[in-house]
């Protein structure tokens, strides 16, 4: 999710991250594997669920698509799921081939067809402004389903004032849908909500190793000075949280205007990631286990007869 601003900066961070990961290997809760599945928040902001506008008619939804294209950011690329500061598309929740993750593509298509009929056009570090280009690439595949997961990098900036304005976020998402419809007018679109970044801060800050890694510059708008509970730091985190909720409202609203689009109802935002479901290299991106939980959420919502409430 964090934007990778410069390659030199990331190469410098790689050595430090590797050393930190090795140092803390005895205390880390997991690079993947069978951690307990998280629950659903009962007191999340109302905007993450949203009762209106009404979701697309169920009769227009394809519960068993035969091809899948994925767009989005580093989560969909499996960044930091397998090794430090590296994409791991085989562990992607959407189109990955890792049997321990059981991606949406594997669950819907099976191994052989998933290899032929799924495509991952996500780009680590990308924001909503880059989504129209990804959607244009996805449209060329003529997929029956397109998965969308993006927006975290729009909130994860070096400071809260640099976050993407909500109006721009809406403009770019609307443009993305137009790009898709120009080439794939009847492709179904499954839109995942932006994760709860404040909860990731709350979970990761219990790890001394995690906080050292965050000091290298991961999602500074939320994670900087992780132990600072003063008024300014609290206000900064609340501003980021409010922006994420606003982004999810945009995703819901724009999706609801397209008869072939289904929003996850805030399911990813609501999901309570635990230590085993966060990468041991940055305590922020999903681990293999976290990717598996995202795949489960997507499969449940894509194959449901009714859209999420």
Coordinates of C-alpha atoms in Angstrom, one line a residue:
X1 CA 0.0 0.0 0.0
X2 CA 2.6 2.7 0.8
X3 CA 3.7 4.6 -2.3
X4 CA 7.3 3.8 -3.3
X5 CA 8.5 7.2 -4.1
X6 CA 12.1 6.5 -5.2
X7 CA 14.0 3.3 -6.0
X8 CA 17.2 4.4 -4.3
X9 CA 15.3 5.0 -1.1
X10 CA 13.7 1.6 -1.2
X11 CA 17.0 -0.2 -2.0
X12 CA 18.5 1.5 1.1
X13 CA 15.5 0.5 3.2
X14 CA 15.8 -3.1 2.0
X15 CA 19.0 -3.8 3.8
X16 CA 17.6 -2.3 7.0
X17 CA 14.3 -4.2 6.7
X18 CA 16.1 -7.5 6.1
X19 CA 18.2 -7.0 9.2
X20 CA 15.2 -6.1 11.3
X21 CA 13.2 -9.0 10.1
X22 CA 16.0 -11.4 10.9
X23 CA 16.5 -9.9 14.3
X24 CA 12.8 -10.2 15.2
X25 CA 12.1 -13.5 13.5
X26 CA 11.7 -15.2 16.9
X27 CA 8.9 -12.9 17.9
X28 CA 7.0 -12.4 14.6
X29 CA 3.6 -13.9 14.4
X30 CA 3.7 -15.0 10.8
X31 CA 4.6 -14.7 7.1
X32 CA 1.5 -16.7 6.3
X33 CA -0.2 -19.9 7.5
X34 CA -3.1 -20.7 9.6
X35 CA -3.8 -17.7 11.9
X36 CA -7.2 -17.1 13.3
X37 CA -9.6 -15.4 10.9
X38 CA -10.5 -11.9 12.0
X39 CA -14.0 -10.8 12.9
X40 CA -16.1 -7.8 11.8
X41 CA -16.2 -4.5 13.6
X42 CA -19.6 -3.7 15.2
X43 CA -18.9 0.0 15.7
X44 CA -17.3 1.1 12.4
X45 CA -18.2 4.4 10.9
X46 CA -21.7 4.3 9.3
X47 CA -20.1 5.4 5.9
X48 CA -18.2 2.1 5.7
X49 CA -21.5 0.2 5.4
X50 CA -23.9 2.7 3.8
X51 CA -27.5 1.9 3.1
X52 CA -27.9 4.0 -0.1
X53 CA -27.8 4.3 -3.0
X54 CA -29.2 0.8 -3.7
X55 CA -26.8 -1.8 -5.0
X56 CA -27.0 -3.0 -8.6
X57 CA -29.8 -5.5 -9.4
X58 CA -28.9 -9.0 -8.5
X59 CA -30.3 -10.4 -11.8
X60 CA -27.5 -8.6 -13.7
X61 CA -24.7 -10.2 -11.6
X62 CA -22.6 -13.2 -12.8
X63 CA -21.8 -15.4 -9.8
X64 CA -19.5 -17.7 -11.8
X65 CA -17.3 -15.6 -14.1
X66 CA -15.0 -17.6 -16.4
X67 CA -12.2 -15.0 -16.6
X68 CA -10.8 -12.4 -14.2
X69 CA -8.7 -9.2 -14.5
X70 CA -7.4 -7.5 -11.4
X71 CA -6.5 -3.8 -11.0
X72 CA -5.3 -1.8 -8.0
X73 CA -2.2 -1.3 -5.9
X74 CA 0.4 -3.3 -4.0
X75 CA -2.1 -5.4 -2.0
X76 CA -3.2 -7.0 -5.3
X77 CA 0.4 -7.4 -6.3
X78 CA 1.1 -9.3 -3.1
X79 CA 3.8 -6.8 -2.0
X80 CA 5.8 -8.0 1.0
X81 CA 3.8 -11.2 1.2
X82 CA 6.7 -13.5 0.3
X83 CA 10.0 -11.5 0.7
X84 CA 11.1 -8.0 1.7
X85 CA 10.2 -5.1 -0.6
X86 CA 9.1 -7.3 -3.4
X87 CA 5.9 -8.0 -5.3
X88 CA 4.6 -11.5 -5.0
X89 CA 1.8 -11.8 -7.5
X90 CA 1.6 -15.6 -7.0
X91 CA 0.3 -14.7 -3.5
X92 CA -2.3 -12.2 -4.7
X93 CA -5.8 -12.5 -3.3
X94 CA -7.3 -11.8 -6.7
X95 CA -5.3 -13.8 -9.3
X96 CA -2.5 -15.6 -7.4
X97 CA -1.5 -19.2 -7.9
X98 CA -0.3 -20.0 -4.3
X99 CA -2.4 -22.9 -3.1
X100 CA -2.1 -21.7 0.5
X101 CA -3.8 -18.4 -0.4
X102 CA -6.5 -19.9 -2.8
X103 CA -7.0 -16.7 -4.7
X104 CA -10.4 -15.7 -6.1
X105 CA -9.2 -16.9 -9.5
X106 CA -8.3 -20.3 -8.2
X107 CA -11.6 -20.7 -6.3
X108 CA -13.7 -19.6 -9.3
X109 CA -11.7 -21.0 -12.2
X110 CA -9.5 -23.8 -11.0
X111 CA -5.7 -24.0 -11.4
X112 CA -5.5 -24.6 -15.2
X113 CA -8.1 -22.1 -16.2
X114 CA -6.8 -19.5 -13.8
X115 CA -3.4 -19.6 -15.4
X116 CA -5.0 -18.9 -18.8
X117 CA -7.9 -16.7 -17.9
X118 CA -6.7 -14.3 -15.2
X119 CA -4.6 -11.2 -15.5
X120 CA -3.1 -8.9 -12.8
X121 CA -2.7 -5.3 -14.0
X122 CA -2.2 -3.8 -10.5
X123 CA 0.8 -1.7 -9.8
X124 CA 2.5 -1.3 -6.4
X125 CA 2.5 2.3 -5.3
X126 CA -0.3 3.4 -7.6
X127 CA -3.1 5.7 -6.6
X128 CA -6.6 6.3 -8.0
X129 CA -5.2 8.6 -10.6
X130 CA -3.5 5.6 -12.2
X131 CA -6.6 3.4 -12.2
X132 CA -8.0 4.6 -15.6
X133 CA -4.8 3.3 -17.4
X134 CA -5.1 0.0 -15.6
X135 CA -8.8 -0.3 -16.4
X136 CA -8.0 0.3 -20.1
X137 CA -5.5 -2.6 -20.0
X138 CA -8.0 -4.8 -18.2
X139 CA -10.7 -4.0 -20.8
X140 CA -8.4 -5.4 -23.6
X141 CA -8.6 -8.8 -21.9
X142 CA -12.4 -8.8 -22.3
X143 CA -12.7 -10.4 -18.8
X144 CA -16.1 -11.5 -17.3
X145 CA -15.0 -10.0 -13.9
X146 CA -12.7 -7.2 -12.9
X147 CA -11.6 -6.8 -9.3
X148 CA -10.7 -3.4 -8.0
X149 CA -8.8 -2.6 -4.8
X150 CA -7.2 0.8 -4.6
X151 CA -7.3 3.9 -2.5
X152 CA -4.9 3.2 0.4
X153 CA -2.0 5.0 -1.3
X154 CA -4.3 8.1 -1.7
X155 CA -4.5 8.3 2.0
X156 CA -1.0 7.0 2.8
X157 CA 1.1 10.0 2.0
X158 CA 4.0 11.7 3.7
X159 CA 1.6 14.0 5.4
X160 CA -2.2 14.3 5.8
X161 CA -2.3 17.4 3.6
X162 CA -1.0 15.5 0.6
X163 CA -3.9 13.0 0.6
X164 CA -5.9 12.9 -2.6
X165 CA -8.9 15.2 -2.4
X166 CA -12.2 13.3 -2.3
X167 CA -13.5 15.1 -5.4
X168 CA -10.5 14.0 -7.4
X169 CA -10.8 10.5 -6.1
X170 CA -14.3 10.4 -7.5
X171 CA -13.4 11.9 -10.8
X172 CA -10.6 9.3 -11.4
X173 CA -12.8 6.4 -10.4
X174 CA -15.6 7.5 -12.7
X175 CA -13.0 7.9 -15.5
X176 CA -11.8 4.4 -14.7
X177 CA -15.3 2.9 -15.1
X178 CA -15.7 4.7 -18.4
X179 CA -12.4 3.3 -19.6
X180 CA -13.6 -0.2 -18.7
X181 CA -17.0 0.2 -20.3
X182 CA -15.5 1.5 -23.6
X183 CA -13.8 -1.9 -24.1
X184 CA -15.7 -4.3 -21.9
X185 CA -19.3 -3.0 -21.6
X186 CA -20.7 -6.0 -19.7
X187 CA -17.8 -7.1 -17.6
X188 CA -18.8 -7.4 -13.9
X189 CA -16.8 -5.3 -11.5
X190 CA -16.2 -6.2 -7.9
X191 CA -15.0 -3.3 -5.8
X192 CA -13.2 -3.8 -2.5
X193 CA -13.3 -1.1 0.2
X194 CA -10.2 0.6 1.3
X195 CA -8.8 -1.1 4.5
X196 CA -9.1 0.5 7.9
X197 CA -5.6 2.1 8.2
X198 CA -6.2 3.2 11.7
X199 CA -6.9 -0.3 12.8
X200 CA -3.6 -1.4 11.1
X201 CA -1.8 1.3 13.1
X202 CA -3.5 0.0 16.3
X203 CA -2.5 -3.6 15.6
X204 CA 1.0 -3.0 14.3
X205 CA 2.1 -0.6 17.1
X206 CA 2.1 -3.5 19.6
X207 CA 5.3 -4.7 17.8
X208 CA 8.5 -2.9 18.6
X209 CA 10.0 -4.3 15.3
X210 CA 6.9 -3.1 13.4
X211 CA 7.4 0.5 14.7
X212 CA 11.1 0.4 13.7
X213 CA 10.1 -0.6 10.2
X214 CA 7.5 2.1 10.0
X215 CA 10.1 4.7 10.8
X216 CA 11.6 4.0 7.4
X217 CA 8.6 5.9 5.9
X218 CA 5.7 3.6 5.5
X219 CA 2.3 5.5 5.3
X220 CA 3.6 8.4 7.4
X221 CA 0.2 10.2 7.4
X222 CA -1.1 7.4 9.6
X223 CA 1.9 5.6 11.0
X224 CA 4.5 8.3 11.8
X225 CA 5.3 8.6 15.5
X226 CA 3.3 5.5 16.3
X227 CA 3.4 6.0 20.0
X228 CA 2.5 9.6 20.0
X229 CA -1.0 10.0 21.5
X230 CA -0.9 13.8 21.8
X231 CA -3.7 16.0 20.3
X232 CA -1.9 16.7 17.1
X233 CA -1.1 13.1 16.3
X234 CA -4.6 11.9 17.2
X235 CA -6.1 14.6 15.0
X236 CA -3.8 13.6 12.1
X237 CA -4.8 10.0 12.3
X238 CA -8.5 10.9 12.6
X239 CA -8.1 13.0 9.4
X240 CA -6.7 10.0 7.6
X241 CA -9.4 7.8 8.9
X242 CA -12.1 10.2 7.8
X243 CA -10.6 10.4 4.4
X244 CA -10.6 6.6 4.0
X245 CA -14.3 6.5 5.0
X246 CA -15.0 9.2 2.4
X247 CA -13.1 7.2 -0.2
X248 CA -15.3 4.2 0.5
X249 CA -18.4 6.3 0.2
X250 CA -17.2 7.3 -3.3
X251 CA -16.5 3.6 -4.2
X252 CA -19.9 2.7 -3.1
X253 CA -21.7 5.5 -4.8
X254 CA -20.0 5.3 -8.2
X255 CA -20.3 1.5 -8.2
X256 CA -24.1 1.7 -7.5
X257 CA -24.6 3.7 -10.7
X258 CA -23.3 0.8 -12.8
X259 CA -25.6 -2.1 -13.2
X260 CA -22.8 -4.6 -13.5
X261 CA -20.8 -3.4 -10.4
X262 CA -20.9 -4.8 -6.9
X263 CA -19.2 -3.1 -3.9
X264 CA -18.1 -5.2 -1.0
X265 CA -20.3 -3.3 1.5
X266 CA -17.3 -2.3 3.6
X267 CA -16.2 -5.9 4.2
X268 CA -12.4 -5.2 3.7
X269 CA -12.6 -2.0 5.8
X270 CA -14.4 -4.0 8.5
X271 CA -12.0 -6.9 8.5
X272 CA -9.9 -7.1 11.7
X273 CA -6.4 -8.0 10.5
X274 CA -4.3 -9.7 13.2
X275 CA -0.5 -10.0 13.5
X276 CA -0.4 -13.3 11.6
X277 CA -2.2 -11.6 8.7
X278 CA 0.3 -8.7 8.4
X279 CA 3.6 -9.0 6.5
X280 CA 6.5 -9.6 8.9
X281 CA 8.6 -7.3 6.7
X282 CA 6.5 -4.2 7.1
X283 CA 3.6 -5.0 9.5
X284 CA 1.3 -3.2 7.1
X285 CA 0.7 -5.2 3.9
X286 CA -1.2 -8.5 4.1
X287 CA 0.9 -11.7 4.6
X288 CA 0.0 -14.8 2.8
X289 CA -2.6 -15.5 5.5
X290 CA -3.9 -12.0 5.1
X291 CA -4.2 -12.4 1.3
X292 CA -6.1 -15.7 1.9
X293 CA -8.6 -13.8 4.1
X294 CA -9.1 -11.2 1.4
X295 CA -9.7 -14.0 -1.1
X296 CA -12.3 -15.5 1.2
X297 CA -14.1 -12.2 1.5
X298 CA -14.1 -11.7 -2.3
X299 CA -15.3 -15.2 -3.1
X300 CA -18.1 -15.0 -0.6
X301 CA -19.3 -11.6 -2.1
X302 CA -18.8 -12.5 -5.7
X303 CA -20.7 -15.8 -5.5
X304 CA -23.5 -14.5 -3.2
X305 CA -27.0 -14.4 -4.8
X306 CA -27.5 -11.0 -3.1
X307 CA -25.0 -8.1 -2.9
X308 CA -23.6 -7.1 0.5
X309 CA -25.9 -4.9 2.5

